[in-house]
C-alpha cells in the first residue's frame, strides 16, 4: 500500500506525504526542488520493497535457526544427560517384531521393561486389570465400535520424592499394531522414558514422586490407560500426566495438546525445557481432529498434563517399515531432552497449588509469547476496529473507496481459492510415482513438493493480480487482502481462539504498516523501513514455520492447507511491488512446473515396503471365502483380488462396516466358526430383555468381534467388566464390540436390548493370511485385519435371531 502505488487506471496516486501541491493542485515547487524531490521519491520508492525483502530473509533465517534439531548424543555422554545412543539400544530390543497386546512379542517387551527398570533400582510393578471403552474414532472399519480387554498389563515404576507435593507421571504405551514392529510408535517413547529414568537417578532425588508408566493396548482402544484410571490406587488422581507419542519417524517433538487450566504448565515447558516446541494452534486444531491417544483417557479422568509427539515421516506410521532403521537419533534426542527436562523441572517444583487458567501461546524466533485465552476475541475486535478506522481515514482522503476494498477482497479470496484448489487437484498427480501416497496420502520426502506448490501459489497470485489491476488496483488489492486477514482474525478468535494469533498479530502489523505508509512518515526512508518491519516481521515469524508444520501434519494430500496460508501472503505482494514485474508469474510458474514434475518423475524409494492391506474372511455358515482390501490396486494384492474391483460394501459379512473396500472370492481354507450360545435372562424395566451370550473361538483366536444389529443395546457388561459408555447407536447403526485377550474358555457378554428382534454375529480374528498370501509383499507382515471367521449362533454367519 505504498504512496506511489498506481490506481486502477495505472496512474500513480500520491499520499499526503508526497504532495508538493496546494489545495488547488498547483505545483508550488521550483524546478530544482522538483528534480531533487523526484530523486528522493525514486529512492524512497525502492526502500520499502528492499526492506521487506531484508526483513523476510532475516525472519526466515531466524526460523531456520530456531528449527534446528539437536545433535544426538553418543553412548559416552555424561551420565546425568540424555543420550540418544543409549536410548536407541532399547528400541532395538523392544521393536524386533510386531507386539500387539497379548502377543508373545508384547510379553517379551513387558518383561524387558520390568527387567531394565528393576536393574536401575526403581520399584516396578505390573498391574493386571480389565477395561472397556467406546471409541468410534479408533475403528479401522468406520463402525460405532467399543473395545474391551480382559487381561491388560500396565507397567508402573515409581521414583519416590523427598517431600512430594504432587506426583508427576511420564507415560507412553508399549504395544504396537499388528502391521509392523512399531519402532517409532511407540518404541522410541518407551526408550525415551527408560533413558530418562536412568538419567534422573544420577542427580539429586526429586522433591515429588516421579512415575514412569507404560500402558497396554493403546492401539486397541486406549484400554490400558482406561484400566489405570478405573482402578483406585494405581494412579494418583492428582498426578500431572506427561504423555509421549510418535506419529511418524522423524522431526521435532511437539507439545500439541494440553489439558484444562494448564497455562502454568505450558510456561514451565517453554521456560525450563531447552528446545521445547509448542503452539496453542496445535492444541486448538487437534480438538477438531478424530485422533486419540492415552492422554484422552487421562483428561477425561480429570488429570492435568501435556501431550507430546513427533509427526514428520508419516509414511512409516503403523506400517511394516516402522523398524529401528527408521529411527532418527536427532528426534530421539529432542524428545528425550524434553522428557528429562520436564521430569526435573516438575519433579523439583512445588505443585501443591497451581494457578487456574488457559492461555494462547506461540514461539517466534526463540521467544515465547503467552496471554490469557480469553483475550483472543478482544484482541481481534481491536484489530477490526483499527482496520475500520484506517479505512474511514483513507476514504475521507480519497485514497480508498468501499467498493474498491470489496473488489480487492474478492481478488485476495480468489487467489486463495484458486491456489488451494490447484494444489488439491495436482497433489495426487505429483505423487503418482510414489506408491505410499495411496496408503498415507503423503510421500516419503515431501519437502521439494511443498516448495513447488509454494512457487505455484506465487504464480497464481501474481498472475491474478496483474490480470485484474484495472478492475482493482494494487492499493485496493492490498486493502482487500488486509480485510481478509482481519475477518480471519475475528472468525478464528471465536471458532479457534488458541490459533487466532496466526491471524491477529500479522493483521495488526499490516494495519500499522499501512498507517505509516499513508502518513507523512511514509515518504521518508526511515518511515518506510519502519513500515516494512511492522508489516513483515509478525507475518513472517508466525506464518513461515506454519507451512512445513501443516504439511507434516496433514500430508501432501492436503497440501492445499499450507498453500491457502501462503496465498494470504502473496495477496499482499501488490503493496510491496506496485509495479508488478510481468516476468514474476512466468518465472514462478516455470519453477513450480519444474519442481513438481521432478517430484512426480523421481523413482520410488528402493525396497519401499508398504503396509499390507489384505484380509481373508471365511463365512463359516455359507462356507464361502472372501478377500478384502481397503487399499488401492497394487501388484501384490492383484494376485488375489480382481484389479478392476471397485470399492463397495461388506455389510453382508460384517454389519456396521462403513469403509468401502475391494472384495473378491477366495480359495477355500475352511475354518471353524466361533461357538456361540445365547440365553434370554428376562425382561428389562424399559420394556426390552436381558440376554446372556457366550462365545468361544474354536481356533484359539485371542480376539473376538461381536456385532448386534436390528435393535439398540441399552446396556452391557463383559465377564464382569461394565460397559461404562453410551451404547445406544443412532438410527440403524450396528452395535459393535472388539474384545482383546480372549481366554480359552471364551467370553460371557450380558446385553440389555430394546424391544424387537436382534441379530448377533461373532467374528474371531487372528493375524496373518492363509495359503499363498501368508508371506505378504516383500516380506511384510500382512495385514492388520488378518484372518476372520464370521459366525452367528452355532455358526457365525447363520444369525441367531433373538425374539
JSON list of N, CA, C and O in Angstrom, two decimals, residues 724-758:
[
{"chain": "A", "resi": 724, "resn": "UNK", "atom": "N", "xyz": [-19.17, -48.77, 30.32]},
{"chain": "A", "resi": 724, "resn": "UNK", "atom": "CA", "xyz": [-19.41, -47.51, 31.02]},
{"chain": "A", "resi": 724, "resn": "UNK", "atom": "C", "xyz": [-19.79, -46.36, 30.10]},
{"chain": "A", "resi": 724, "resn": "UNK", "atom": "O", "xyz": [-19.91, -45.23, 30.54]},
{"chain": "A", "resi": 725, "resn": "UNK", "atom": "N", "xyz": [-19.99, -46.63, 28.84]},
{"chain": "A", "resi": 725, "resn": "UNK", "atom": "CA", "xyz": [-20.19, -45.54, 27.90]},
{"chain": "A", "resi": 725, "resn": "UNK", "atom": "C", "xyz": [-21.54, -45.67, 27.22]},
{"chain": "A", "resi": 725, "resn": "UNK", "atom": "O", "xyz": [-22.17, -46.71, 27.23]},
{"chain": "A", "resi": 726, "resn": "UNK", "atom": "N", "xyz": [-22.01, -44.56, 26.62]},
{"chain": "A", "resi": 726, "resn": "UNK", "atom": "CA", "xyz": [-23.30, -44.56, 25.92]},
{"chain": "A", "resi": 726, "resn": "UNK", "atom": "C", "xyz": [-23.29, -45.64, 24.84]},
{"chain": "A", "resi": 726, "resn": "UNK", "atom": "O", "xyz": [-22.36, -45.74, 24.05]},
{"chain": "A", "resi": 727, "resn": "UNK", "atom": "N", "xyz": [-24.37, -46.42, 24.81]},
{"chain": "A", "resi": 727, "resn": "UNK", "atom": "CA", "xyz": [-24.34, -47.61, 23.97]},
{"chain": "A", "resi": 727, "resn": "UNK", "atom": "C", "xyz": [-25.59, -47.77, 23.12]},
{"chain": "A", "resi": 727, "resn": "UNK", "atom": "O", "xyz": [-25.94, -48.87, 22.73]},
{"chain": "A", "resi": 728, "resn": "UNK", "atom": "N", "xyz": [-26.28, -46.71, 22.82]},
{"chain": "A", "resi": 728, "resn": "UNK", "atom": "CA", "xyz": [-27.49, -46.80, 22.02]},
{"chain": "A", "resi": 728, "resn": "UNK", "atom": "C", "xyz": [-27.22, -46.16, 20.66]},
{"chain": "A", "resi": 728, "resn": "UNK", "atom": "O", "xyz": [-27.42, -44.97, 20.48]},
{"chain": "A", "resi": 729, "resn": "UNK", "atom": "N", "xyz": [-26.72, -46.93, 19.69]},
{"chain": "A", "resi": 729, "resn": "UNK", "atom": "CA", "xyz": [-26.35, -46.32, 18.40]},
{"chain": "A", "resi": 729, "resn": "UNK", "atom": "C", "xyz": [-27.55, -45.64, 17.75]},
{"chain": "A", "resi": 729, "resn": "UNK", "atom": "O", "xyz": [-28.68, -46.10, 17.84]},
{"chain": "A", "resi": 730, "resn": "UNK", "atom": "N", "xyz": [-27.27, -44.54, 17.09]},
{"chain": "A", "resi": 730, "resn": "UNK", "atom": "CA", "xyz": [-28.33, -43.81, 16.41]},
{"chain": "A", "resi": 730, "resn": "UNK", "atom": "C", "xyz": [-28.77, -44.53, 15.15]},
{"chain": "A", "resi": 730, "resn": "UNK", "atom": "O", "xyz": [-27.98, -45.21, 14.48]},
{"chain": "A", "resi": 731, "resn": "UNK", "atom": "N", "xyz": [-30.05, -44.38, 14.81]},
{"chain": "A", "resi": 731, "resn": "UNK", "atom": "CA", "xyz": [-30.56, -44.94, 13.57]},
{"chain": "A", "resi": 731, "resn": "UNK", "atom": "C", "xyz": [-30.41, -46.44, 13.49]},
{"chain": "A", "resi": 731, "resn": "UNK", "atom": "O", "xyz": [-30.69, -47.17, 14.44]},
{"chain": "A", "resi": 732, "resn": "UNK", "atom": "N", "xyz": [-29.94, -46.91, 12.34]},
{"chain": "A", "resi": 732, "resn": "UNK", "atom": "CA", "xyz": [-29.81, -48.34, 12.11]},
{"chain": "A", "resi": 732, "resn": "UNK", "atom": "C", "xyz": [-28.39, -48.84, 12.31]},
{"chain": "A", "resi": 732, "resn": "UNK", "atom": "O", "xyz": [-28.04, -49.94, 11.87]},
{"chain": "A", "resi": 733, "resn": "UNK", "atom": "N", "xyz": [-27.52, -48.05, 12.94]},
{"chain": "A", "resi": 733, "resn": "UNK", "atom": "CA", "xyz": [-26.14, -48.47, 13.13]},
{"chain": "A", "resi": 733, "resn": "UNK", "atom": "C", "xyz": [-26.07, -49.76, 13.95]},
{"chain": "A", "resi": 733, "resn": "UNK", "atom": "O", "xyz": [-26.81, -49.93, 14.93]},
{"chain": "A", "resi": 734, "resn": "UNK", "atom": "N", "xyz": [-25.16, -50.63, 13.56]},
{"chain": "A", "resi": 734, "resn": "UNK", "atom": "CA", "xyz": [-24.94, -51.85, 14.33]},
{"chain": "A", "resi": 734, "resn": "UNK", "atom": "C", "xyz": [-24.11, -51.53, 15.56]},
{"chain": "A", "resi": 734, "resn": "UNK", "atom": "O", "xyz": [-23.26, -50.64, 15.56]},
{"chain": "A", "resi": 735, "resn": "UNK", "atom": "N", "xyz": [-24.37, -52.25, 16.63]},
{"chain": "A", "resi": 735, "resn": "UNK", "atom": "CA", "xyz": [-23.59, -52.13, 17.87]},
{"chain": "A", "resi": 735, "resn": "UNK", "atom": "C", "xyz": [-22.43, -53.12, 17.77]},
{"chain": "A", "resi": 735, "resn": "UNK", "atom": "O", "xyz": [-22.61, -54.28, 17.41]},
{"chain": "A", "resi": 736, "resn": "UNK", "atom": "N", "xyz": [-21.21, -52.67, 18.08]},
{"chain": "A", "resi": 736, "resn": "UNK", "atom": "CA", "xyz": [-20.04, -53.49, 17.83]},
{"chain": "A", "resi": 736, "resn": "UNK", "atom": "C", "xyz": [-19.07, -53.44, 19.00]},
{"chain": "A", "resi": 736, "resn": "UNK", "atom": "O", "xyz": [-18.80, -52.37, 19.55]},
{"chain": "A", "resi": 737, "resn": "UNK", "atom": "N", "xyz": [-18.54, -54.60, 19.37]},
{"chain": "A", "resi": 737, "resn": "UNK", "atom": "CA", "xyz": [-17.59, -54.71, 20.48]},
{"chain": "A", "resi": 737, "resn": "UNK", "atom": "C", "xyz": [-16.40, -55.55, 20.03]},
{"chain": "A", "resi": 737, "resn": "UNK", "atom": "O", "xyz": [-16.57, -56.70, 19.60]},
{"chain": "A", "resi": 738, "resn": "UNK", "atom": "N", "xyz": [-15.19, -54.98, 20.14]},
{"chain": "A", "resi": 738, "resn": "UNK", "atom": "CA", "xyz": [-13.94, -55.70, 19.85]},
{"chain": "A", "resi": 738, "resn": "UNK", "atom": "C", "xyz": [-13.33, -56.11, 21.18]},
{"chain": "A", "resi": 738, "resn": "UNK", "atom": "O", "xyz": [-13.11, -55.28, 22.06]},
{"chain": "A", "resi": 739, "resn": "UNK", "atom": "N", "xyz": [-13.03, -57.40, 21.32]},
{"chain": "A", "resi": 739, "resn": "UNK", "atom": "CA", "xyz": [-12.54, -57.93, 22.59]},
{"chain": "A", "resi": 739, "resn": "UNK", "atom": "C", "xyz": [-11.13, -58.49, 22.39]},
{"chain": "A", "resi": 739, "resn": "UNK", "atom": "O", "xyz": [-10.90, -59.35, 21.53]},
{"chain": "A", "resi": 740, "resn": "UNK", "atom": "N", "xyz": [-10.19, -58.01, 23.19]},
{"chain": "A", "resi": 740, "resn": "UNK", "atom": "CA", "xyz": [-8.80, -58.49, 23.18]},
{"chain": "A", "resi": 740, "resn": "UNK", "atom": "C", "xyz": [-8.56, -59.44, 24.35]},
{"chain": "A", "resi": 740, "resn": "UNK", "atom": "O", "xyz": [-9.32, -59.47, 25.31]},
{"chain": "A", "resi": 741, "resn": "UNK", "atom": "N", "xyz": [-7.49, -60.19, 24.27]},
{"chain": "A", "resi": 741, "resn": "UNK", "atom": "CA", "xyz": [-7.05, -61.12, 25.32]},
{"chain": "A", "resi": 741, "resn": "UNK", "atom": "C", "xyz": [-8.18, -62.08, 25.72]},
{"chain": "A", "resi": 741, "resn": "UNK", "atom": "O", "xyz": [-8.51, -62.25, 26.90]},
{"chain": "A", "resi": 742, "resn": "UNK", "atom": "N", "xyz": [-8.79, -62.69, 24.72]},
{"chain": "A", "resi": 742, "resn": "UNK", "atom": "CA", "xyz": [-9.89, -63.63, 24.97]},
{"chain": "A", "resi": 742, "resn": "UNK", "atom": "C", "xyz": [-9.32, -64.92, 25.58]},
{"chain": "A", "resi": 742, "resn": "UNK", "atom": "O", "xyz": [-8.43, -65.54, 24.98]},
{"chain": "A", "resi": 743, "resn": "UNK", "atom": "N", "xyz": [-9.79, -65.34, 26.74]},
{"chain": "A", "resi": 743, "resn": "UNK", "atom": "CA", "xyz": [-9.29, -66.59, 27.33]},
{"chain": "A", "resi": 743, "resn": "UNK", "atom": "C", "xyz": [-9.79, -67.80, 26.55]},
{"chain": "A", "resi": 743, "resn": "UNK", "atom": "O", "xyz": [-10.74, -67.72, 25.76]},
{"chain": "A", "resi": 744, "resn": "UNK", "atom": "N", "xyz": [-9.15, -68.93, 26.78]},
{"chain": "A", "resi": 744, "resn": "UNK", "atom": "CA", "xyz": [-9.53, -70.15, 26.05]},
{"chain": "A", "resi": 744, "resn": "UNK", "atom": "C", "xyz": [-10.98, -70.54, 26.32]},
{"chain": "A", "resi": 744, "resn": "UNK", "atom": "O", "xyz": [-11.65, -71.10, 25.45]},
{"chain": "A", "resi": 745, "resn": "UNK", "atom": "N", "xyz": [-11.46, -70.25, 27.51]},
{"chain": "A", "resi": 745, "resn": "UNK", "atom": "CA", "xyz": [-12.84, -70.61, 27.83]},
{"chain": "A", "resi": 745, "resn": "UNK", "atom": "C", "xyz": [-13.86, -69.69, 27.18]},
{"chain": "A", "resi": 745, "resn": "UNK", "atom": "O", "xyz": [-15.07, -69.92, 27.25]},
{"chain": "A", "resi": 746, "resn": "UNK", "atom": "N", "xyz": [-13.37, -68.61, 26.52]},
{"chain": "A", "resi": 746, "resn": "UNK", "atom": "CA", "xyz": [-14.27, -67.70, 25.84]},
{"chain": "A", "resi": 746, "resn": "UNK", "atom": "C", "xyz": [-14.70, -66.54, 26.72]},
{"chain": "A", "resi": 746, "resn": "UNK", "atom": "O", "xyz": [-14.13, -66.29, 27.79]},
{"chain": "A", "resi": 747, "resn": "UNK", "atom": "N", "xyz": [-15.73, -65.84, 26.29]},
{"chain": "A", "resi": 747, "resn": "UNK", "atom": "CA", "xyz": [-16.21, -64.67, 27.00]},
{"chain": "A", "resi": 747, "resn": "UNK", "atom": "C", "xyz": [-17.71, -64.81, 27.25]},
{"chain": "A", "resi": 747, "resn": "UNK", "atom": "O", "xyz": [-18.42, -65.55, 26.55]},
{"chain": "A", "resi": 748, "resn": "UNK", "atom": "N", "xyz": [-18.16, -64.06, 28.25]},
{"chain": "A", "resi": 748, "resn": "UNK", "atom": "CA", "xyz": [-19.58, -64.03, 28.57]},
{"chain": "A", "resi": 748, "resn": "UNK", "atom": "C", "xyz": [-20.05, -62.58, 28.54]},
{"chain": "A", "resi": 748, "resn": "UNK", "atom": "O", "xyz": [-19.54, -61.74, 29.28]},
{"chain": "A", "resi": 749, "resn": "UNK", "atom": "N", "xyz": [-21.00, -62.30, 27.67]},
{"chain": "A", "resi": 749, "resn": "UNK", "atom": "CA", "xyz": [-21.49, -60.94, 27.46]},
{"chain": "A", "resi": 749, "resn": "UNK", "atom": "C", "xyz": [-22.96, -60.87, 27.83]},
{"chain": "A", "resi": 749, "resn": "UNK", "atom": "O", "xyz": [-23.77, -61.65, 27.35]},
{"chain": "A", "resi": 750, "resn": "UNK", "atom": "N", "xyz": [-23.30, -59.93, 28.71]},
{"chain": "A", "resi": 750, "resn": "UNK", "atom": "CA", "xyz": [-24.69, -59.69, 29.05]},
{"chain": "A", "resi": 750, "resn": "UNK", "atom": "C", "xyz": [-25.14, -58.40, 28.39]},
{"chain": "A", "resi": 750, "resn": "UNK", "atom": "O", "xyz": [-24.48, -57.36, 28.50]},
{"chain": "A", "resi": 751, "resn": "UNK", "atom": "N", "xyz": [-26.28, -58.48, 27.70]},
{"chain": "A", "resi": 751, "resn": "UNK", "atom": "CA", "xyz": [-26.80, -57.35, 26.94]},
{"chain": "A", "resi": 751, "resn": "UNK", "atom": "C", "xyz": [-28.19, -57.00, 27.42]},
{"chain": "A", "resi": 751, "resn": "UNK", "atom": "O", "xyz": [-29.00, -57.89, 27.71]},
{"chain": "A", "resi": 752, "resn": "UNK", "atom": "N", "xyz": [-28.47, -55.71, 27.49]},
{"chain": "A", "resi": 752, "resn": "UNK", "atom": "CA", "xyz": [-29.84, -55.25, 27.69]},
{"chain": "A", "resi": 752, "resn": "UNK", "atom": "C", "xyz": [-30.30, -54.66, 26.37]},
{"chain": "A", "resi": 752, "resn": "UNK", "atom": "O", "xyz": [-29.79, -53.63, 25.91]},
{"chain": "A", "resi": 753, "resn": "UNK", "atom": "N", "xyz": [-31.25, -55.34, 25.72]},
{"chain": "A", "resi": 753, "resn": "UNK", "atom": "CA", "xyz": [-31.68, -54.98, 24.38]},
{"chain": "A", "resi": 753, "resn": "UNK", "atom": "C", "xyz": [-33.02, -54.27, 24.41]},
{"chain": "A", "resi": 753, "resn": "UNK", "atom": "O", "xyz": [-33.88, -54.54, 25.26]},
{"chain": "A", "resi": 754, "resn": "UNK", "atom": "N", "xyz": [-33.22, -53.37, 23.44]},
{"chain": "A", "resi": 754, "resn": "UNK", "atom": "CA", "xyz": [-34.51, -52.73, 23.26]},
{"chain": "A", "resi": 754, "resn": "UNK", "atom": "C", "xyz": [-35.48, -53.74, 22.66]},
{"chain": "A", "resi": 754, "resn": "UNK", "atom": "O", "xyz": [-35.08, -54.81, 22.17]},
{"chain": "A", "resi": 755, "resn": "UNK", "atom": "N", "xyz": [-36.79, -53.44, 22.68]},
{"chain": "A", "resi": 755, "resn": "UNK", "atom": "CA", "xyz": [-37.76, -54.37, 22.08]},
{"chain": "A", "resi": 755, "resn": "UNK", "atom": "C", "xyz": [-37.47, -54.61, 20.60]},
{"chain": "A", "resi": 755, "resn": "UNK", "atom": "O", "xyz": [-36.91, -53.77, 19.91]},
{"chain": "A", "resi": 756, "resn": "UNK", "atom": "N", "xyz": [-37.86, -55.79, 20.13]},
{"chain": "A", "resi": 756, "resn": "UNK", "atom": "CA", "xyz": [-37.71, -56.14, 18.72]},
{"chain": "A", "resi": 756, "resn": "UNK", "atom": "C", "xyz": [-36.64, -57.19, 18.51]},
{"chain": "A", "resi": 756, "resn": "UNK", "atom": "O", "xyz": [-35.80, -57.44, 19.38]},
{"chain": "A", "resi": 757, "resn": "UNK", "atom": "N", "xyz": [-36.69, -57.86, 17.36]},
{"chain": "A", "resi": 757, "resn": "UNK", "atom": "CA", "xyz": [-35.71, -58.91, 17.07]},
{"chain": "A", "resi": 757, "resn": "UNK", "atom": "C", "xyz": [-34.31, -58.35, 16.90]},
{"chain": "A", "resi": 757, "resn": "UNK", "atom": "O", "xyz": [-34.12, -57.22, 16.45]},
{"chain": "A", "resi": 758, "resn": "UNK", "atom": "N", "xyz": [-33.30, -59.12, 17.27]},
{"chain": "A", "resi": 758, "resn": "UNK", "atom": "CA", "xyz": [-31.90, -58.71, 17.15]},
{"chain": "A", "resi": 758, "resn": "UNK", "atom": "C", "xyz": [-31.10, -59.84, 16.54]},
{"chain": "A", "resi": 758, "resn": "UNK", "atom": "O", "xyz": [-31.35, -61.02, 16.81]}
]
